[in-house]
Coordinates of C-alpha atoms in Angstrom, one line a residue:
Chain R
M21 CA 75.4 76.7 140.3
A22 CA 77.4 77.7 137.1
A23 CA 74.4 78.5 135.2
G24 CA 73.5 80.9 138.2
F25 CA 77.0 82.4 137.8
K26 CA 77.0 82.9 134.1
T27 CA 73.8 84.9 134.3
V28 CA 74.8 87.2 137.1
E29 CA 78.6 87.7 136.0
P30 CA 78.9 87.0 132.4
L31 CA 82.2 88.5 131.8
E32 CA 83.8 86.9 134.8
Y33 CA 82.4 83.4 133.7
Y34 CA 83.8 84.1 130.4
R35 CA 87.3 85.0 131.8
R36 CA 87.5 82.1 133.6
F37 CA 87.7 79.9 130.8
L38 CA 89.7 82.4 128.7
K39 CA 92.5 82.2 131.6
E40 CA 92.9 78.0 130.8
N41 CA 93.0 79.2 126.8
C42 CA 89.6 77.9 126.0
R43 CA 86.0 78.7 125.6
P44 CA 82.7 77.6 127.0
D45 CA 81.9 75.4 124.2
G46 CA 85.4 73.6 124.5
R47 CA 87.1 75.1 121.5
E48 CA 90.5 76.8 121.9
L49 CA 91.1 80.3 121.0
G50 CA 92.1 80.1 117.5
E51 CA 89.6 77.0 116.6
F52 CA 86.4 77.6 114.3
R53 CA 83.4 76.1 114.7
T54 CA 82.4 72.9 112.3
T55 CA 81.6 74.6 108.8
T56 CA 79.4 72.8 106.8
V57 CA 78.2 73.8 103.1
N58 CA 75.4 72.4 100.8
I59 CA 75.4 73.9 97.5
G60 CA 72.7 73.8 94.9
S61 CA 69.7 73.1 97.0
I62 CA 67.4 75.7 95.5
S63 CA 66.3 74.7 92.4
T64 CA 64.3 77.7 91.7
A65 CA 67.4 79.9 91.7
D66 CA 70.3 80.0 89.2
G67 CA 72.6 79.5 92.0
S68 CA 72.5 78.5 95.7
A69 CA 74.5 77.5 98.6
L70 CA 73.5 76.9 102.4
V71 CA 76.6 77.4 104.9
K72 CA 76.3 76.4 108.7
L73 CA 79.1 77.7 111.0
G74 CA 78.2 75.7 114.2
N75 CA 74.6 77.3 114.7
T76 CA 75.2 80.1 112.5
T77 CA 73.1 79.3 109.3
V78 CA 72.8 81.8 105.9
I79 CA 71.8 80.8 102.6
C80 CA 72.5 82.5 99.7
G81 CA 70.3 82.6 96.5
V82 CA 71.2 84.1 93.2
K83 CA 68.8 84.9 90.3
A84 CA 70.1 86.3 87.0
E85 CA 67.8 89.1 85.4
F86 CA 68.3 91.1 82.3
A87 CA 68.8 94.9 82.7
A88 CA 70.0 97.8 80.4
P89 CA 73.7 98.9 81.5
S90 CA 74.3 102.5 82.4
T91 CA 75.5 105.1 80.3
D92 CA 78.9 105.5 81.6
A93 CA 79.7 101.8 81.9
P94 CA 78.0 100.4 78.7
D95 CA 79.7 96.9 79.0
K96 CA 79.4 96.1 82.8
G97 CA 76.7 94.2 84.4
Y98 CA 75.5 94.7 88.0
V99 CA 76.1 92.4 91.0
V100 CA 73.6 93.2 93.6
P101 CA 73.7 91.8 97.2
N102 CA 71.3 92.2 100.0
V103 CA 71.6 90.6 103.3
D104 CA 68.6 90.0 105.4
L105 CA 68.3 89.3 109.2
P106 CA 64.8 88.5 109.7
P107 CA 63.1 88.1 113.2
L108 CA 63.3 84.4 112.8
C109 CA 67.0 84.0 113.3
S110 CA 67.3 85.8 116.5
S111 CA 65.1 87.9 119.0
R112 CA 67.0 91.0 118.7
F113 CA 65.6 91.7 115.1
R114 CA 62.4 93.3 114.5
S115 CA 60.1 93.0 111.4
G116 CA 60.1 96.0 109.2
P117 CA 62.7 97.7 106.9
P118 CA 66.4 96.5 107.5
G119 CA 68.0 97.5 110.5
E120 CA 71.5 98.9 111.0
E121 CA 73.2 95.3 111.2
A122 CA 71.6 94.1 107.8
Q123 CA 72.5 97.1 106.1
V124 CA 76.3 97.1 107.4
A125 CA 76.4 93.7 106.4
S126 CA 75.0 94.3 103.0
Q127 CA 77.5 97.1 102.4
F128 CA 80.3 94.9 103.4
I129 CA 79.3 92.1 101.1
A130 CA 78.9 94.7 98.4
D131 CA 82.5 95.9 99.2
V132 CA 84.2 92.5 99.2
I133 CA 82.5 92.0 95.7
E134 CA 84.0 95.1 94.5
N135 CA 87.4 95.0 96.1
S136 CA 88.4 91.2 95.2
Q137 CA 87.0 91.5 91.7
I138 CA 85.4 87.9 92.3
I139 CA 83.6 88.4 88.8
Q140 CA 85.0 90.5 86.2
K141 CA 81.6 92.8 85.5
E142 CA 82.2 92.6 81.8
D143 CA 81.7 88.8 81.6
L144 CA 78.1 89.6 82.4
C145 CA 77.7 91.9 79.2
I146 CA 75.4 90.3 76.7
S147 CA 75.0 93.1 74.1
P148 CA 77.4 96.3 74.9
G149 CA 75.1 99.4 75.7
K150 CA 71.7 97.5 75.4
L151 CA 71.7 94.3 77.6
V152 CA 73.6 92.9 80.3
W153 CA 73.1 90.2 83.1
V154 CA 72.3 91.5 86.6
L155 CA 72.9 89.0 89.5
Y156 CA 70.7 89.5 92.6
C157 CA 72.5 87.8 95.5
D158 CA 70.0 87.4 98.4
L159 CA 71.5 86.2 101.5
I160 CA 69.4 85.3 104.5
C161 CA 70.4 84.3 107.6
L162 CA 68.3 81.5 109.3
D163 CA 69.8 81.4 112.6
Y164 CA 71.8 83.8 114.2
D165 CA 74.6 82.8 116.5
G166 CA 77.6 85.2 116.1
N167 CA 80.3 85.5 112.9
I168 CA 77.5 86.4 110.5
L169 CA 80.2 88.1 108.1
D170 CA 82.1 85.1 107.4
A171 CA 78.9 82.9 106.7
C172 CA 77.8 85.3 104.6
T173 CA 81.0 85.7 102.4
F174 CA 81.3 82.0 102.3
A175 CA 77.8 81.4 101.1
L176 CA 78.1 84.2 98.4
L177 CA 81.1 82.5 97.0
A178 CA 79.6 79.1 97.0
A179 CA 76.6 80.4 95.5
L180 CA 78.3 82.1 92.7
K181 CA 80.3 79.1 92.0
N182 CA 77.0 77.3 91.4
V183 CA 75.4 79.8 89.3
Q184 CA 74.8 78.9 85.5
L185 CA 73.7 81.2 83.1
P186 CA 72.1 80.5 79.9
E187 CA 73.4 81.3 76.4
V188 CA 71.5 84.8 75.1
T189 CA 71.8 85.8 71.5
I190 CA 70.3 88.9 70.1
N191 CA 68.3 88.0 67.1
E192 CA 69.4 90.6 64.3
E193 CA 65.7 91.3 62.8
T194 CA 63.5 91.7 66.1
A195 CA 66.2 93.1 68.2
L196 CA 65.2 90.7 71.0
A197 CA 67.0 88.4 73.2
E198 CA 66.6 84.8 72.8
V199 CA 67.5 82.7 75.7
N200 CA 68.9 79.1 75.0
L201 CA 68.1 77.4 78.5
K202 CA 69.6 74.2 77.1
K203 CA 73.4 75.7 76.6
K204 CA 74.3 76.8 80.1
S205 CA 77.7 77.7 81.4
Y206 CA 79.5 78.4 84.6
L207 CA 80.4 81.7 85.8
N208 CA 84.2 82.9 85.5
I209 CA 85.0 83.4 89.2
R210 CA 88.4 84.8 89.4
T211 CA 89.3 85.0 93.1
H212 CA 88.0 83.3 96.1
P213 CA 87.5 85.9 99.3
V214 CA 87.5 83.9 102.4
A215 CA 86.7 86.1 105.4
T216 CA 88.0 85.4 109.0
S217 CA 86.5 87.5 112.0
F218 CA 87.8 87.8 115.4
A219 CA 86.8 89.1 118.6
V220 CA 89.0 91.3 121.1
F221 CA 88.5 90.9 124.5
D222 CA 89.7 92.8 127.4
D223 CA 91.8 94.6 124.9
T224 CA 94.4 92.0 124.9
L225 CA 92.9 88.6 123.9
L226 CA 92.0 87.8 120.1
I227 CA 89.4 85.0 119.5
V228 CA 88.3 83.3 116.5
D229 CA 85.0 82.9 115.1
P230 CA 82.9 84.2 117.8
T231 CA 79.4 83.1 118.7
G232 CA 76.5 85.4 119.7
E233 CA 77.3 85.7 123.4
E234 CA 81.1 86.5 122.6
E235 CA 80.1 89.0 120.3
H236 CA 77.9 90.4 122.8
L237 CA 80.7 90.7 125.6
A238 CA 83.6 91.5 123.3
T239 CA 85.0 95.0 123.2
G240 CA 85.8 95.1 119.6
T241 CA 85.6 93.0 116.6
L242 CA 87.7 92.5 113.3
T243 CA 86.9 90.9 109.9
I244 CA 89.8 90.4 107.5
V245 CA 89.0 89.3 104.0
M246 CA 91.7 87.2 102.1
D247 CA 92.0 86.0 98.5
E248 CA 94.2 83.1 97.7
E249 CA 97.3 85.2 96.8
G250 CA 97.4 86.6 100.3
K251 CA 96.1 89.8 99.1
L252 CA 93.7 91.5 101.4
C253 CA 90.3 92.7 100.1
C254 CA 89.0 94.4 103.1
L255 CA 89.8 94.9 106.8
H256 CA 86.9 95.6 108.6
K257 CA 87.4 97.0 112.2
P258 CA 84.5 99.0 112.9
G259 CA 85.9 100.9 116.2
G260 CA 86.3 99.0 119.6
S261 CA 89.6 98.6 121.4
G262 CA 92.7 99.3 119.7
L263 CA 95.3 96.6 118.3
T264 CA 98.7 96.7 117.9
G265 CA 100.6 95.9 114.5
A266 CA 102.0 92.5 116.0
K267 CA 98.4 91.4 116.9
L268 CA 97.3 92.2 113.3
Q269 CA 99.9 90.1 112.1
D270 CA 99.0 87.3 114.1
C271 CA 95.3 87.5 112.8
M272 CA 96.8 87.8 109.1
S273 CA 98.7 84.1 109.6
R274 CA 95.3 82.7 111.0
A275 CA 93.3 84.4 108.0
V276 CA 95.8 82.5 105.7
T277 CA 95.5 79.3 107.4
R278 CA 91.5 79.7 107.2
H279 CA 91.2 80.5 103.7
K280 CA 93.0 77.0 102.9
E281 CA 90.6 75.2 105.0
V282 CA 87.6 76.9 103.3
K283 CA 88.9 76.3 100.0
K284 CA 89.4 72.7 100.4
L285 CA 85.9 72.2 101.7
M286 CA 84.6 74.0 98.9
D287 CA 86.5 72.5 96.3
E288 CA 85.4 69.0 97.8
V289 CA 81.6 69.9 97.5
I290 CA 81.9 71.1 94.3
K291 CA 83.8 68.1 93.3
S292 CA 81.2 65.9 94.8
M293 CA 78.5 67.6 92.8
K294 CA 79.8 67.6 89.2
P295 CA 78.1 64.5 87.8
K296 CA 74.8 65.9 86.9
Chain T
M30 CA 66.2 112.4 133.2
E31 CA 68.3 112.8 130.0
E32 CA 70.7 115.4 128.8
E33 CA 71.7 115.6 125.3
T34 CA 75.0 117.4 124.4
H35 CA 75.3 118.8 121.2
T36 CA 78.4 120.1 119.6
D37 CA 79.3 121.1 116.0
A38 CA 82.9 121.5 115.3
K39 CA 84.0 122.6 111.7
I40 CA 87.3 121.2 110.3
R41 CA 88.3 122.2 106.6
A42 CA 90.9 119.8 104.9
E43 CA 91.9 122.5 102.6
N44 CA 93.2 121.3 99.4
G45 CA 96.2 123.7 98.2
T46 CA 96.8 124.2 94.5
G47 CA 97.8 121.1 92.7
S48 CA 101.6 122.3 93.1
S49 CA 101.4 122.8 96.9
P50 CA 104.5 121.5 98.5
R51 CA 104.2 118.8 100.8
G52 CA 106.5 118.6 104.1
P53 CA 109.5 116.5 104.1
G54 CA 108.7 113.1 106.0
C55 CA 105.1 113.2 106.1
S56 CA 102.5 114.6 103.4
L57 CA 99.3 115.8 105.1
R58 CA 97.7 118.6 103.8
H59 CA 97.3 121.8 105.5
F60 CA 94.2 121.7 108.0
A61 CA 92.6 124.2 110.1
C62 CA 90.2 124.1 112.8
E63 CA 87.5 126.4 114.4
Q64 CA 85.4 125.3 117.4
N65 CA 82.1 126.3 119.1
L66 CA 81.3 128.7 116.4
L67 CA 78.0 127.9 116.3
S68 CA 76.1 128.9 119.5
R69 CA 73.1 127.0 118.5
P70 CA 73.1 123.5 117.3
D71 CA 71.9 122.9 113.5
G72 CA 69.0 121.0 114.5
S73 CA 66.9 120.0 111.6
A74 CA 66.9 116.9 109.5
S75 CA 70.2 115.3 109.0
F76 CA 68.9 113.4 105.9
L77 CA 71.4 111.0 105.5
Q78 CA 70.6 108.7 102.4
G79 CA 71.7 105.3 101.7
V80 CA 73.9 102.4 103.1
A81 CA 77.1 103.9 102.6
E82 CA 76.4 106.6 104.8
K83 CA 74.9 104.3 107.4
S84 CA 78.4 102.2 107.1
R85 CA 80.4 105.2 107.8
E86 CA 78.1 106.4 110.8
R87 CA 78.6 103.2 112.4
L88 CA 82.4 103.0 111.8
I89 CA 82.4 106.7 113.5
R90 CA 80.2 105.8 116.3
N91 CA 81.9 102.7 117.5
T92 CA 85.2 104.5 117.4
C93 CA 83.8 107.2 119.6
E94 CA 82.4 104.6 121.9
A95 CA 85.6 102.7 122.4
V96 CA 87.4 106.1 123.8
V97 CA 84.4 108.1 125.5
L98 CA 84.1 106.8 129.2
G99 CA 80.3 106.4 128.9
T100 CA 80.3 105.0 132.5
L101 CA 80.7 108.3 134.0
H102 CA 77.3 109.8 132.5
P103 CA 74.7 107.4 133.0
R104 CA 71.6 107.7 131.3
T105 CA 73.0 110.2 129.1
S106 CA 72.9 110.4 125.3
I107 CA 75.6 112.1 123.5
T108 CA 75.0 113.0 120.0
V109 CA 78.0 113.7 117.4
V110 CA 76.5 115.8 114.5
L111 CA 78.9 115.7 111.5
Q112 CA 78.2 118.3 108.5
V113 CA 80.2 117.7 105.3
V114 CA 81.2 121.5 104.3
S115 CA 83.3 120.3 101.4
D116 CA 84.7 117.1 100.5
A117 CA 88.3 117.0 98.8
G118 CA 89.3 113.5 99.7
S119 CA 90.0 111.7 102.6
L120 CA 86.2 112.4 104.1
L121 CA 86.2 109.4 106.7
A122 CA 89.5 110.8 108.2
C123 CA 88.4 114.3 108.2
C124 CA 84.9 113.3 110.0
L125 CA 86.8 111.4 112.5
N126 CA 89.2 114.4 113.4
A127 CA 86.4 116.6 113.5
A128 CA 84.2 114.4 115.9
C129 CA 87.3 113.8 118.5
M130 CA 87.7 117.7 118.5
A131 CA 84.1 117.9 119.0
L132 CA 83.8 115.8 122.0
V133 CA 87.1 117.5 123.5
D134 CA 85.2 121.0 123.1
A135 CA 82.3 119.5 124.9
G136 CA 84.4 118.3 127.6
V137 CA 83.4 114.7 127.1
P138 CA 85.7 112.7 129.5
M139 CA 87.7 110.4 127.1
R140 CA 90.4 107.6 127.7
A141 CA 92.5 108.7 124.7
L142 CA 92.4 111.1 121.8
F143 CA 91.9 109.5 118.4
C144 CA 92.8 110.8 114.9
G145 CA 91.8 109.8 111.3
V146 CA 94.5 109.2 108.5
A147 CA 93.7 108.0 105.2
C148 CA 96.3 106.7 102.8
A149 CA 96.0 105.6 99.1
L150 CA 98.4 103.1 97.1
D151 CA 98.3 103.5 93.6
S152 CA 99.3 100.9 91.0
D153 CA 103.0 101.0 91.2
G154 CA 102.7 100.7 95.1
T155 CA 103.6 104.1 96.1
L156 CA 102.0 105.1 99.1
V157 CA 100.5 108.7 99.4
L158 CA 99.0 109.8 102.7
D159 CA 95.7 112.3 102.8
P160 CA 94.9 111.7 99.4
T161 CA 93.0 114.1 97.1
S162 CA 89.3 113.2 95.6
K163 CA 91.4 112.8 92.4
Q164 CA 94.1 110.5 93.9
E165 CA 91.4 108.4 95.7
K166 CA 89.7 107.5 92.4
E167 CA 92.9 106.6 90.8
A168 CA 94.4 104.6 93.8
R169 CA 94.5 100.8 93.7
A170 CA 93.5 100.8 97.4
V171 CA 92.2 103.4 99.9
L172 CA 93.0 102.8 103.4
T173 CA 91.6 104.7 106.2
F174 CA 92.7 104.4 109.9
A175 CA 91.7 105.5 113.1
L176 CA 94.5 105.6 116.0
D177 CA 94.6 106.3 119.3
S178 CA 97.0 109.0 121.1
V179 CA 98.2 106.9 124.0
E180 CA 99.9 104.0 122.1
R181 CA 99.0 104.5 118.7
K182 CA 97.0 101.4 118.6
L183 CA 94.6 100.5 115.9
L184 CA 90.9 101.6 116.7
M185 CA 89.2 101.5 113.5
S186 CA 89.9 100.4 110.0
S187 CA 88.2 100.7 106.7
T188 CA 89.7 99.7 103.4
K189 CA 88.7 99.8 99.6
G190 CA 90.5 97.8 97.1
L191 CA 93.0 95.0 97.1
Y192 CA 96.6 95.2 98.7
S193 CA 99.2 92.7 100.2
D194 CA 100.2 92.1 103.8
T195 CA 103.2 94.0 103.6
E196 CA 101.6 97.1 101.9
L197 CA 99.0 97.1 104.8
Q198 CA 102.1 97.1 107.4
Q199 CA 103.6 99.9 105.6
C200 CA 100.3 102.2 105.2
L201 CA 100.1 101.4 109.0
A202 CA 103.4 102.6 110.1
A203 CA 103.1 105.6 107.9
A204 CA 99.6 106.4 109.1
Q205 CA 101.0 106.1 112.8
A206 CA 103.9 108.6 112.0
A207 CA 101.4 111.1 110.4
S208 CA 99.1 110.6 113.6
Q209 CA 101.9 112.5 115.8
H210 CA 101.6 115.5 113.6
V211 CA 97.4 115.6 113.9
F212 CA 98.0 115.1 117.7
R213 CA 100.5 118.2 117.9
F214 CA 97.9 120.1 115.8
Y215 CA 95.1 119.1 118.4
R216 CA 97.3 120.2 121.2
E217 CA 98.5 123.5 119.4
S218 CA 94.8 124.5 118.4
L219 CA 93.4 123.9 121.7
Q220 CA 96.2 125.9 123.5
R221 CA 95.8 128.7 121.1
R222 CA 91.9 128.7 122.4
Y223 CA 92.5 128.4 125.8
S224 CA 95.1 130.9 125.9
K225 CA 92.9 133.5 124.3
S226 CA 89.7 132.9 126.4

């Protein structure tokens, strides 16, 4: 009976739950789904992380390669993110060139990396003007159940923390790079940006961490990326119903609590991994 | 049966000389608007390269979708074509203003008007509304907001750079004050247009 009502009137079905301040999966309006993270699972990548936010699963692999720096920034390396939403994660995506959602997500991650200065590009320089590191960050969604941006940001952060770069010296005589695979060092991660996504319902209600169905029924979405000092790297609101300043403030405070939760989780996982 | 509405509105955000005085209270540059000056749509290839354009398109599209009353025109496609004539900073805000005026010119029913306002925060925290390209490049953060005309609510926001929560509130308040000027300009320019014809 409930399943029939849900198919015929999904919005009304949803509103009944929202009236009681909860959601169909039993969560409260400000509650996140269970977050799990697995770091370093891909041995062929220089750094990797798998993040599960409820059913949404995103895996990030980072590969480091050599590149020549551009002439106007000879001492800066590159960080190139790419978000892939393959057909396997959801029936709404077709195979072929990246669709709009994947492109927007890639641009979002690139903006977060750029704005938050998570890595100082100068740290990736090996020899100014000649050789720099380029980090290719590939984020692949394995299961799409809403809130892809939060999962991608977290996966990227965890993978970058896991990246180990070997020491490279330039041989003076041959001018070739010599890689010492025995000596590896971690990247210097300067900030920890954490994304919190909200969905707006009926122009008034704000719910945190929307699932795929909730995103579909929502009238607008909002993503806030915050670092540990409370500074905002990105306030991404792509249209949708309007928000007042007061509602925005509520979102900020929720984002601050979320940042603490995520940071704690990540530190625990990294600590448990250290003895290698 | 499908009906397509093409409208082109040209808005120029003119950059006065470097010493052009900005009005007290609100520092938006002078802007002009010409409507319906193209009798035929541009047609031809809108070559949009790169992911940055796709992302901008999506922001503008989602903002329009939130205000346009789509239910009154079922099985209809509304295409908004934006052609950049010159870019002197605050491009996204200018695109939003152009899109809104074009939709009004086409007579598309909307639940509110919207306007775009950009502001830049430089390294010592000074707020500059409607920044020029040079100001944008040197700024620590550039924030672009789309506000609606009914309650000045935030419809769209796109930000670049690092800033604090208090700075965000300041920028939002300044943008809301500036949006009044933009909406007044819309009203005046529409009055002028319809009083002539």
